[in-house]
């Protein structure tokens, strides 16, 4: 399909090829990124992009839904099965919109929500001050313990008792430790709040059974579909039966119009892929790789928030190295190692030039990299940090990265084992 594009739009074709080369010729460590399978890619670029399907299967506002209804029902059934949820809504365009739909399903504008602050690892839509989530709702933010870098559940409970939020949000975008969703559920019950859990980063780990699931402990669970879950870019909501109708009405017509059927189609494929023994092996390797990378970075004297990782991501606090996060991320990018700069708990630097960088292993694990490659990646990171102003060493590291990348399968050839096309 992509080859045909060369004839119709050579400029865009060439740019896609460049991006493909960038993705295959670099070590991609942004923890929210991955490589989807060829099957997901194909479904995502299929004719389903041509179809409007406002409403839900069996109750649409446009005709011609003979096939879309079957696809959406399949995606919903697969989501319910792998997350063990009563109800799934697969229409959210993204995690941000899914979160807003979750709040809108349960509370009214002006009510109080309570989430982890962005600077402590939360998400914009968990009530951060520049997000609409803090404009529509009164936002109270909790933090991690500044000493341990970990969530302090008794502090969260105290804050909830004091502020009486209508919704307590669990979940994070930059928290390297396992989250105790039962503890959040208990706090919500004790304080009369709803519990909304955002598992965008860890949903693949949850499905694989290597992170506890919030599904039994939350009123609504929100997730993106493209991070550890390794599907197309999108969002999804899971909930108990009692909230099903409210959730569906909140997504459509509450905050969205027509669903993106090509994304839902690709999601259905990804959900089937996630329901395999191969996916469990993959998710376990993500965690093993992150742990090994963290251990190796610690041995080079890097400070890691919370001292390590239990999941797919690592947050390096660079203050002891006196290197700003942005400077290191940019130098690493020149050496073909792609990360993002990130605030760390207690950071006095701005979010645009913070004191940390965030790394994760979902994408490199999809390429088949294992612990030995994590040792090499840690060496590369250390070499760049130690030679942050030495362009020839950075360039030389980039060549070594390219060599490493050439030994591991690139995304266009990534096919789920046993399902070769
Ligand atoms: N932007 C995502 C991330 O990188 O974690 C969160 O939405």
mmCIF file of N, CA and C in Angstrom, residues 95-215:
data_model
loop_
_atom_site.group_PDB
_atom_site.id
_atom_site.type_symbol
_atom_site.label_atom_id
_atom_site.label_comp_id
_atom_site.label_asym_id
_atom_site.label_seq_id
_atom_site.Cartn_x
_atom_site.Cartn_y
_atom_site.Cartn_z
ATOM 1 N N UNK A 95 -6.354 8.880 24.924
ATOM 2 C CA UNK A 95 -6.456 8.748 26.377
ATOM 3 C C UNK A 95 -7.007 10.011 27.019
ATOM 4 N N UNK A 96 -6.623 11.169 26.487
ATOM 5 C CA UNK A 96 -7.099 12.435 27.067
ATOM 6 C C UNK A 96 -8.615 12.528 26.981
ATOM 7 N N UNK A 97 -9.139 12.223 25.805
ATOM 8 C CA UNK A 97 -10.589 12.305 25.607
ATOM 9 C C UNK A 97 -11.292 11.221 26.440
ATOM 10 N N UNK A 98 -10.655 10.062 26.533
ATOM 11 C CA UNK A 98 -11.245 8.983 27.349
ATOM 12 C C UNK A 98 -11.361 9.443 28.802
ATOM 13 N N UNK A 99 -10.313 10.120 29.299
ATOM 14 C CA UNK A 99 -10.372 10.587 30.684
ATOM 15 C C UNK A 99 -11.500 11.597 30.875
ATOM 16 N N UNK A 100 -11.611 12.535 29.941
ATOM 17 C CA UNK A 100 -12.674 13.539 30.078
ATOM 18 C C UNK A 100 -14.046 12.870 30.015
ATOM 19 N N UNK A 101 -14.168 11.873 29.145
ATOM 20 C CA UNK A 101 -15.453 11.155 29.054
ATOM 21 C C UNK A 101 -15.747 10.415 30.368
ATOM 22 N N UNK A 102 -14.701 9.881 30.990
ATOM 23 C CA UNK A 102 -14.906 9.165 32.268
ATOM 24 C C UNK A 102 -15.414 10.140 33.332
ATOM 25 N N UNK A 103 -14.790 11.319 33.426
ATOM 26 C CA UNK A 103 -15.227 12.292 34.444
ATOM 27 C C UNK A 103 -16.669 12.738 34.151
ATOM 28 N N UNK A 104 -16.897 13.032 32.858
ATOM 29 C CA UNK A 104 -18.208 13.529 32.444
ATOM 30 C C UNK A 104 -19.317 12.501 32.702
ATOM 31 N N UNK A 105 -18.936 11.222 32.696
ATOM 32 C CA UNK A 105 -19.936 10.172 32.951
ATOM 33 C C UNK A 105 -20.381 10.173 34.408
ATOM 34 N N UNK A 106 -19.493 10.604 35.299
ATOM 35 C CA UNK A 106 -19.749 10.403 36.731
ATOM 36 C C UNK A 106 -20.098 11.673 37.514
ATOM 37 N N UNK A 107 -19.545 12.823 37.073
ATOM 38 C CA UNK A 107 -19.717 14.045 37.898
ATOM 39 C C UNK A 107 -20.099 15.251 37.051
ATOM 40 N N UNK A 108 -20.336 16.359 37.723
ATOM 41 C CA UNK A 108 -20.770 17.601 37.049
ATOM 42 C C UNK A 108 -19.613 18.608 37.043
ATOM 43 N N UNK A 109 -19.620 19.529 36.053
ATOM 44 C CA UNK A 109 -18.599 20.582 36.076
ATOM 45 C C UNK A 109 -18.626 21.310 37.427
ATOM 46 N N UNK A 110 -17.464 21.639 37.939
ATOM 47 C CA UNK A 110 -17.377 22.320 39.244
ATOM 48 C C UNK A 110 -17.117 21.351 40.389
ATOM 49 N N UNK A 111 -17.436 20.056 40.175
ATOM 50 C CA UNK A 111 -17.131 19.057 41.213
ATOM 51 C C UNK A 111 -15.613 18.881 41.325
ATOM 52 N N UNK A 112 -15.199 18.249 42.412
ATOM 53 C CA UNK A 112 -13.747 18.122 42.662
ATOM 54 C C UNK A 112 -13.206 16.774 42.190
ATOM 55 N N UNK A 113 -12.063 16.853 41.472
ATOM 56 C CA UNK A 113 -11.332 15.628 41.120
ATOM 57 C C UNK A 113 -9.973 15.683 41.817
ATOM 58 N N UNK A 114 -9.409 14.524 42.046
ATOM 59 C CA UNK A 114 -8.104 14.487 42.719
ATOM 60 C C UNK A 114 -7.197 13.492 41.999
ATOM 61 N N UNK A 115 -6.079 13.993 41.456
ATOM 62 C CA UNK A 115 -5.163 13.122 40.711
ATOM 63 C C UNK A 115 -3.719 13.457 41.027
ATOM 64 N N UNK A 116 -2.831 12.619 40.522
ATOM 65 C CA UNK A 116 -1.393 12.833 40.717
ATOM 66 C C UNK A 116 -0.951 14.010 39.852
ATOM 67 N N UNK A 117 -0.170 14.926 40.431
ATOM 68 C CA UNK A 117 0.222 16.115 39.666
ATOM 69 C C UNK A 117 1.171 15.724 38.539
ATOM 70 N N UNK A 118 1.124 16.500 37.471
ATOM 71 C CA UNK A 118 1.965 16.231 36.291
ATOM 72 C C UNK A 118 3.435 16.194 36.681
ATOM 73 N N UNK A 119 3.845 17.112 37.530
ATOM 74 C CA UNK A 119 5.259 17.188 37.884
ATOM 75 C C UNK A 119 5.697 16.015 38.757
ATOM 76 N N UNK A 120 4.729 15.262 39.265
ATOM 77 C CA UNK A 120 5.060 14.069 40.056
ATOM 78 C C UNK A 120 4.771 12.783 39.290
ATOM 79 N N UNK A 121 4.447 12.924 38.010
ATOM 80 C CA UNK A 121 4.247 11.718 37.203
ATOM 81 C C UNK A 121 2.832 11.496 36.714
ATOM 82 N N UNK A 122 1.909 12.413 37.062
ATOM 83 C CA UNK A 122 0.525 12.267 36.585
ATOM 84 C C UNK A 122 0.382 12.716 35.146
ATOM 85 N N UNK A 123 -0.859 12.832 34.685
ATOM 86 C CA UNK A 123 -1.099 13.289 33.310
ATOM 87 C C UNK A 123 -1.785 14.644 33.345
ATOM 88 N N UNK A 124 -1.638 15.387 32.255
ATOM 89 C CA UNK A 124 -2.310 16.686 32.114
ATOM 90 C C UNK A 124 -3.783 16.596 32.506
ATOM 91 N N UNK A 125 -4.446 15.550 32.011
ATOM 92 C CA UNK A 125 -5.895 15.438 32.233
ATOM 93 C C UNK A 125 -6.266 14.905 33.617
ATOM 94 N N UNK A 126 -5.264 14.736 34.478
ATOM 95 C CA UNK A 126 -5.585 14.344 35.864
ATOM 96 C C UNK A 126 -5.770 15.590 36.739
ATOM 97 N N UNK A 127 -6.013 16.740 36.083
ATOM 98 C CA UNK A 127 -6.304 17.963 36.833
ATOM 99 C C UNK A 127 -5.156 18.963 36.869
ATOM 100 N N UNK A 128 -4.188 18.826 35.937
ATOM 101 C CA UNK A 128 -3.073 19.782 35.907
ATOM 102 C C UNK A 128 -3.587 21.160 35.502
ATOM 103 N N UNK A 129 -2.897 22.221 35.980
ATOM 104 C CA UNK A 129 -3.501 23.560 35.886
ATOM 105 C C UNK A 129 -3.718 24.109 34.472
ATOM 106 N N UNK A 130 -2.967 23.625 33.481
ATOM 107 C CA UNK A 130 -3.199 24.155 32.126
ATOM 108 C C UNK A 130 -4.220 23.317 31.347
ATOM 109 N N UNK A 131 -4.672 22.231 31.936
ATOM 110 C CA UNK A 131 -5.596 21.325 31.229
ATOM 111 C C UNK A 131 -7.040 21.722 31.503
ATOM 112 N N UNK A 132 -7.879 21.436 30.533
ATOM 113 C CA UNK A 132 -9.303 21.722 30.690
ATOM 114 C C UNK A 132 -9.866 20.934 31.899
ATOM 115 N N UNK A 133 -9.180 19.853 32.268
ATOM 116 C CA UNK A 133 -9.662 19.055 33.413
ATOM 117 C C UNK A 133 -9.624 19.848 34.710
ATOM 118 N N UNK A 134 -8.766 20.903 34.770
ATOM 119 C CA UNK A 134 -8.761 21.731 35.981
ATOM 120 C C UNK A 134 -9.608 22.991 35.790
ATOM 121 N N UNK A 135 -10.103 23.179 34.574
ATOM 122 C CA UNK A 135 -10.983 24.333 34.341
ATOM 123 C C UNK A 135 -12.448 23.914 34.511
ATOM 124 N N UNK A 136 -12.794 22.735 34.017
ATOM 125 C CA UNK A 136 -14.164 22.232 34.174
ATOM 126 C C UNK A 136 -14.421 21.768 35.609
ATOM 127 N N UNK A 137 -13.354 21.244 36.220
ATOM 128 C CA UNK A 137 -13.511 20.659 37.559
ATOM 129 C C UNK A 137 -12.589 21.377 38.530
ATOM 130 N N UNK A 138 -12.954 21.313 39.794
ATOM 131 C CA UNK A 138 -12.067 21.825 40.833
ATOM 132 C C UNK A 138 -11.006 20.734 41.073
ATOM 133 N N UNK A 139 -9.746 21.114 40.925
ATOM 134 C CA UNK A 139 -8.717 20.067 40.963
ATOM 135 C C UNK A 139 -7.874 20.117 42.227
ATOM 136 N N UNK A 140 -7.737 18.957 42.844
ATOM 137 C CA UNK A 140 -6.814 18.796 43.973
ATOM 138 C C UNK A 140 -5.761 17.791 43.514
ATOM 139 N N UNK A 141 -4.499 18.064 43.795
ATOM 140 C CA UNK A 141 -3.427 17.201 43.279
ATOM 141 C C UNK A 141 -2.651 16.562 44.431
ATOM 142 N N UNK A 142 -2.383 15.279 44.301
ATOM 143 C CA UNK A 142 -1.486 14.643 45.266
ATOM 144 C C UNK A 142 -0.112 14.460 44.621
ATOM 145 N N UNK A 143 0.870 14.161 45.468
ATOM 146 C CA UNK A 143 2.264 14.047 45.011
ATOM 147 C C UNK A 143 2.807 12.703 45.457
ATOM 148 N N UNK A 144 3.991 12.391 44.963
ATOM 149 C CA UNK A 144 4.692 11.231 45.534
ATOM 150 C C UNK A 144 5.481 11.712 46.748
ATOM 151 N N UNK A 145 5.871 10.774 47.598
ATOM 152 C CA UNK A 145 6.719 11.130 48.729
ATOM 153 C C UNK A 145 8.059 11.628 48.193
ATOM 154 N N UNK A 146 8.459 12.867 48.545
ATOM 155 C CA UNK A 146 9.694 13.408 47.962
ATOM 156 C C UNK A 146 10.940 12.589 48.319
ATOM 157 N N UNK A 147 10.893 11.879 49.448
ATOM 158 C CA UNK A 147 12.084 11.100 49.838
ATOM 159 C C UNK A 147 12.187 9.789 49.066
ATOM 160 N N UNK A 148 11.045 9.113 48.909
ATOM 161 C CA UNK A 148 11.097 7.773 48.296
ATOM 162 C C UNK A 148 10.731 7.788 46.813
ATOM 163 N N UNK A 149 10.091 8.882 46.357
ATOM 164 C CA UNK A 149 9.602 8.914 44.974
ATOM 165 C C UNK A 149 8.403 8.005 44.762
ATOM 166 N N UNK A 150 7.836 7.491 45.851
ATOM 167 C CA UNK A 150 6.718 6.549 45.732
ATOM 168 C C UNK A 150 5.413 7.161 46.225
ATOM 169 N N UNK A 151 4.306 6.596 45.775
ATOM 170 C CA UNK A 151 2.996 7.034 46.256
ATOM 171 C C UNK A 151 2.895 6.707 47.739
ATOM 172 N N UNK A 152 2.316 7.657 48.483
ATOM 173 C CA UNK A 152 2.125 7.447 49.914
ATOM 174 C C UNK A 152 0.604 7.384 50.129
ATOM 175 N N UNK A 153 0.096 6.151 50.287
ATOM 176 C CA UNK A 153 -1.356 5.960 50.286
ATOM 177 C C UNK A 153 -2.032 6.600 51.494
ATOM 178 N N UNK A 154 -1.299 6.713 52.609
ATOM 179 C CA UNK A 154 -1.968 7.344 53.759
ATOM 180 C C UNK A 154 -2.061 8.860 53.543
ATOM 181 N N UNK A 155 -1.039 9.431 52.850
ATOM 182 C CA UNK A 155 -1.121 10.859 52.535
ATOM 183 C C UNK A 155 -2.275 11.124 51.553
ATOM 184 N N UNK A 156 -2.444 10.199 50.601
ATOM 185 C CA UNK A 156 -3.533 10.338 49.612
ATOM 186 C C UNK A 156 -4.895 10.258 50.319
ATOM 187 N N UNK A 157 -4.977 9.327 51.267
ATOM 188 C CA UNK A 157 -6.234 9.182 52.014
ATOM 189 C C UNK A 157 -6.534 10.449 52.824
ATOM 190 N N UNK A 158 -5.517 10.979 53.475
ATOM 191 C CA UNK A 158 -5.713 12.208 54.264
ATOM 192 C C UNK A 158 -6.209 13.350 53.375
ATOM 193 N N UNK A 159 -5.564 13.474 52.203
ATOM 194 C CA UNK A 159 -5.942 14.554 51.282
ATOM 195 C C UNK A 159 -7.388 14.367 50.796
ATOM 196 N N UNK A 160 -7.756 13.112 50.561
ATOM 197 C CA UNK A 160 -9.125 12.824 50.101
ATOM 198 C C UNK A 160 -10.133 13.144 51.208
ATOM 199 N N UNK A 161 -9.773 12.805 52.457
ATOM 200 C CA UNK A 161 -10.689 13.096 53.576
ATOM 201 C C UNK A 161 -10.886 14.597 53.717
ATOM 202 N N UNK A 162 -9.789 15.329 53.498
ATOM 203 C CA UNK A 162 -9.842 16.791 53.667
ATOM 204 C C UNK A 162 -10.625 17.467 52.534
ATOM 205 N N UNK A 163 -10.417 17.001 51.313
ATOM 206 C CA UNK A 163 -10.975 17.723 50.157
ATOM 207 C C UNK A 163 -12.246 17.108 49.577
ATOM 208 N N UNK A 164 -12.584 15.908 50.030
ATOM 209 C CA UNK A 164 -13.816 15.236 49.579
ATOM 210 C C UNK A 164 -14.008 15.294 48.056
ATOM 211 N N UNK A 165 -13.051 14.792 47.285
ATOM 212 C CA UNK A 165 -13.239 14.796 45.826
ATOM 213 C C UNK A 165 -14.376 13.856 45.425
ATOM 214 N N UNK A 166 -15.002 14.164 44.315
ATOM 215 C CA UNK A 166 -16.042 13.244 43.788
ATOM 216 C C UNK A 166 -15.381 12.106 43.028
ATOM 217 N N UNK A 167 -14.182 12.407 42.458
ATOM 218 C CA UNK A 167 -13.437 11.352 41.757
ATOM 219 C C UNK A 167 -11.998 11.354 42.256
ATOM 220 N N UNK A 168 -11.495 10.169 42.562
ATOM 221 C CA UNK A 168 -10.055 10.015 42.812
ATOM 222 C C UNK A 168 -9.488 9.277 41.600
ATOM 223 N N UNK A 169 -8.441 9.866 41.030
ATOM 224 C CA UNK A 169 -7.834 9.258 39.834
ATOM 225 C C UNK A 169 -6.558 8.546 40.246
ATOM 226 N N UNK A 170 -6.467 7.279 39.875
ATOM 227 C CA UNK A 170 -5.191 6.577 40.036
ATOM 228 C C UNK A 170 -4.573 6.426 38.654
ATOM 229 N N UNK A 171 -3.266 6.225 38.630
ATOM 230 C CA UNK A 171 -2.592 6.045 37.338
ATOM 231 C C UNK A 171 -1.636 7.185 37.064
ATOM 232 N N UNK A 172 -0.712 6.945 36.135
ATOM 233 C CA UNK A 172 0.391 7.888 35.939
ATOM 234 C C UNK A 172 0.983 7.754 34.544
ATOM 235 N N UNK A 173 1.811 8.735 34.209
ATOM 236 C CA UNK A 173 2.561 8.634 32.946
ATOM 237 C C UNK A 173 4.062 8.537 33.198
ATOM 238 N N UNK A 174 4.474 8.818 34.425
ATOM 239 C CA UNK A 174 5.910 8.769 34.715
ATOM 240 C C UNK A 174 6.115 8.289 36.148
ATOM 241 N N UNK A 175 5.587 7.115 36.424
ATOM 242 C CA UNK A 175 5.737 6.527 37.756
ATOM 243 C C UNK A 175 6.308 5.123 37.580
ATOM 244 N N UNK A 176 7.535 4.887 38.051
ATOM 245 C CA UNK A 176 8.204 3.620 37.736
ATOM 246 C C UNK A 176 7.836 2.446 38.635
ATOM 247 N N UNK A 177 6.927 2.629 39.549
ATOM 248 C CA UNK A 177 6.619 1.557 40.503
ATOM 249 C C UNK A 177 5.205 1.017 40.314
ATOM 250 N N UNK A 178 4.969 -0.176 40.828
ATOM 251 C CA UNK A 178 3.625 -0.762 40.730
ATOM 252 C C UNK A 178 2.656 0.080 41.560
ATOM 253 N N UNK A 179 1.487 0.310 41.000
ATOM 254 C CA UNK A 179 0.460 1.088 41.706
ATOM 255 C C UNK A 179 -0.507 0.111 42.369
ATOM 256 N N UNK A 180 -0.865 0.392 43.616
ATOM 257 C CA UNK A 180 -1.773 -0.475 44.357
ATOM 258 C C UNK A 180 -3.203 0.020 44.111
ATOM 259 N N UNK A 181 -3.852 -0.588 43.122
ATOM 260 C CA UNK A 181 -5.181 -0.104 42.746
ATOM 261 C C UNK A 181 -6.234 -0.438 43.799
ATOM 262 N N UNK A 182 -6.009 -1.512 44.532
ATOM 263 C CA UNK A 182 -6.971 -1.849 45.600
ATOM 264 C C UNK A 182 -6.934 -0.749 46.659
ATOM 265 N N UNK A 183 -5.713 -0.280 46.976
ATOM 266 C CA UNK A 183 -5.592 0.793 47.977
ATOM 267 C C UNK A 183 -6.365 2.036 47.512
ATOM 268 N N UNK A 184 -6.251 2.368 46.221
ATOM 269 C CA UNK A 184 -7.014 3.516 45.710
ATOM 270 C C UNK A 184 -8.519 3.257 45.811
ATOM 271 N N UNK A 185 -8.923 2.014 45.459
ATOM 272 C CA UNK A 185 -10.346 1.678 45.529
ATOM 273 C C UNK A 185 -10.864 1.807 46.961
ATOM 274 N N UNK A 186 -10.048 1.354 47.915
ATOM 275 C CA UNK A 186 -10.459 1.431 49.329
ATOM 276 C C UNK A 186 -10.574 2.887 49.781
ATOM 277 N N UNK A 187 -9.618 3.714 49.378
ATOM 278 C CA UNK A 187 -9.665 5.143 49.763
ATOM 279 C C UNK A 187 -10.924 5.783 49.175
ATOM 280 N N UNK A 188 -11.193 5.454 47.910
ATOM 281 C CA UNK A 188 -12.387 6.036 47.266
ATOM 282 C C UNK A 188 -13.649 5.613 48.024
ATOM 283 N N UNK A 189 -13.730 4.331 48.373
ATOM 284 C CA UNK A 189 -14.927 3.838 49.102
ATOM 285 C C UNK A 189 -15.071 4.556 50.439
ATOM 286 N N UNK A 190 -13.938 4.652 51.168
ATOM 287 C CA UNK A 190 -13.982 5.271 52.506
ATOM 288 C C UNK A 190 -14.403 6.730 52.455
ATOM 289 N N UNK A 191 -14.050 7.405 51.363
ATOM 290 C CA UNK A 191 -14.287 8.849 51.304
ATOM 291 C C UNK A 191 -15.472 9.198 50.405
ATOM 292 N N UNK A 192 -16.183 8.185 49.929
ATOM 293 C CA UNK A 192 -17.387 8.430 49.130
ATOM 294 C C UNK A 192 -17.084 8.981 47.745
ATOM 295 N N UNK A 193 -15.910 8.639 47.198
ATOM 296 C CA UNK A 193 -15.550 9.131 45.853
ATOM 297 C C UNK A 193 -15.680 7.998 44.837
ATOM 298 N N UNK A 194 -15.818 8.391 43.594
ATOM 299 C CA UNK A 194 -15.637 7.407 42.522
ATOM 300 C C UNK A 194 -14.138 7.218 42.317
ATOM 301 N N UNK A 195 -13.797 6.041 41.815
ATOM 302 C CA UNK A 195 -12.391 5.767 41.501
ATOM 303 C C UNK A 195 -12.272 5.595 39.980
ATOM 304 N N UNK A 196 -11.540 6.515 39.339
ATOM 305 C CA UNK A 196 -11.238 6.387 37.904
ATOM 306 C C UNK A 196 -9.755 6.054 37.800
ATOM 307 N N UNK A 197 -9.452 5.004 37.069
ATOM 308 C CA UNK A 197 -8.054 4.580 36.970
ATOM 309 C C UNK A 197 -7.575 4.713 35.531
ATOM 310 N N UNK A 198 -6.468 5.381 35.358
ATOM 311 C CA UNK A 198 -5.902 5.588 34.019
ATOM 312 C C UNK A 198 -4.673 4.684 33.878
ATOM 313 N N UNK A 199 -4.841 3.600 33.105
ATOM 314 C CA UNK A 199 -3.731 2.641 32.974
ATOM 315 C C UNK A 199 -3.081 2.721 31.585
ATOM 316 N N UNK A 200 -3.120 3.927 31.007
ATOM 317 C CA UNK A 200 -2.600 4.093 29.637
ATOM 318 C C UNK A 200 -1.228 3.457 29.465
ATOM 319 N N UNK A 201 -0.321 3.717 30.413
ATOM 320 C CA UNK A 201 1.042 3.217 30.242
ATOM 321 C C UNK A 201 1.160 1.719 30.442
ATOM 322 N N UNK A 202 0.393 1.187 31.369
ATOM 323 C CA UNK A 202 0.664 -0.193 31.816
ATOM 324 C C UNK A 202 -0.385 -1.201 31.357
ATOM 325 N N UNK A 203 -1.294 -0.787 30.456
ATOM 326 C CA UNK A 203 -2.399 -1.710 30.151
ATOM 327 C C UNK A 203 -1.902 -3.043 29.597
ATOM 328 N N UNK A 204 -0.791 -3.018 28.834
ATOM 329 C CA UNK A 204 -0.243 -4.281 28.316
ATOM 330 C C UNK A 204 0.247 -5.171 29.448
ATOM 331 N N UNK A 205 0.801 -4.547 30.475
ATOM 332 C CA UNK A 205 1.296 -5.329 31.625
ATOM 333 C C UNK A 205 0.115 -5.899 32.414
ATOM 334 N N UNK A 206 -0.953 -5.109 32.500
ATOM 335 C CA UNK A 206 -2.152 -5.575 33.213
ATOM 336 C C UNK A 206 -2.759 -6.781 32.488
ATOM 337 N N UNK A 207 -2.910 -6.654 31.173
ATOM 338 C CA UNK A 207 -3.481 -7.750 30.380
ATOM 339 C C UNK A 207 -2.645 -9.019 30.527
ATOM 340 N N UNK A 208 -1.334 -8.832 30.589
ATOM 341 C CA UNK A 208 -0.431 -9.992 30.687
ATOM 342 C C UNK A 208 -0.394 -10.563 32.109
ATOM 343 N N UNK A 209 -1.056 -9.898 33.030
ATOM 344 C CA UNK A 209 -1.115 -10.408 34.404
ATOM 345 C C UNK A 209 0.147 -10.132 35.206
ATOM 346 N N UNK A 210 0.960 -9.166 34.759
ATOM 347 C CA UNK A 210 2.188 -8.893 35.513
ATOM 348 C C UNK A 210 2.138 -7.535 36.207
ATOM 349 N N UNK A 211 0.989 -6.916 36.205
ATOM 350 C CA UNK A 211 0.719 -5.746 37.060
ATOM 351 C C UNK A 211 -0.698 -5.947 37.567
ATOM 352 N N UNK A 212 -0.956 -5.614 38.841
ATOM 353 C CA UNK A 212 -2.323 -5.801 39.346
ATOM 354 C C UNK A 212 -3.290 -4.951 38.521
ATOM 355 N N UNK A 213 -4.523 -5.438 38.426
ATOM 356 C CA UNK A 213 -5.515 -4.775 37.577
ATOM 357 C C UNK A 213 -6.426 -3.872 38.398
ATOM 358 N N UNK A 214 -6.757 -2.690 37.884
ATOM 359 C CA UNK A 214 -7.709 -1.843 38.604
ATOM 360 C C UNK A 214 -9.160 -2.222 38.317
ATOM 361 N N UNK A 215 -9.372 -3.115 37.336
ATOM 362 C CA UNK A 215 -10.760 -3.378 36.913
ATOM 363 C C UNK A 215 -11.669 -3.756 38.094
#
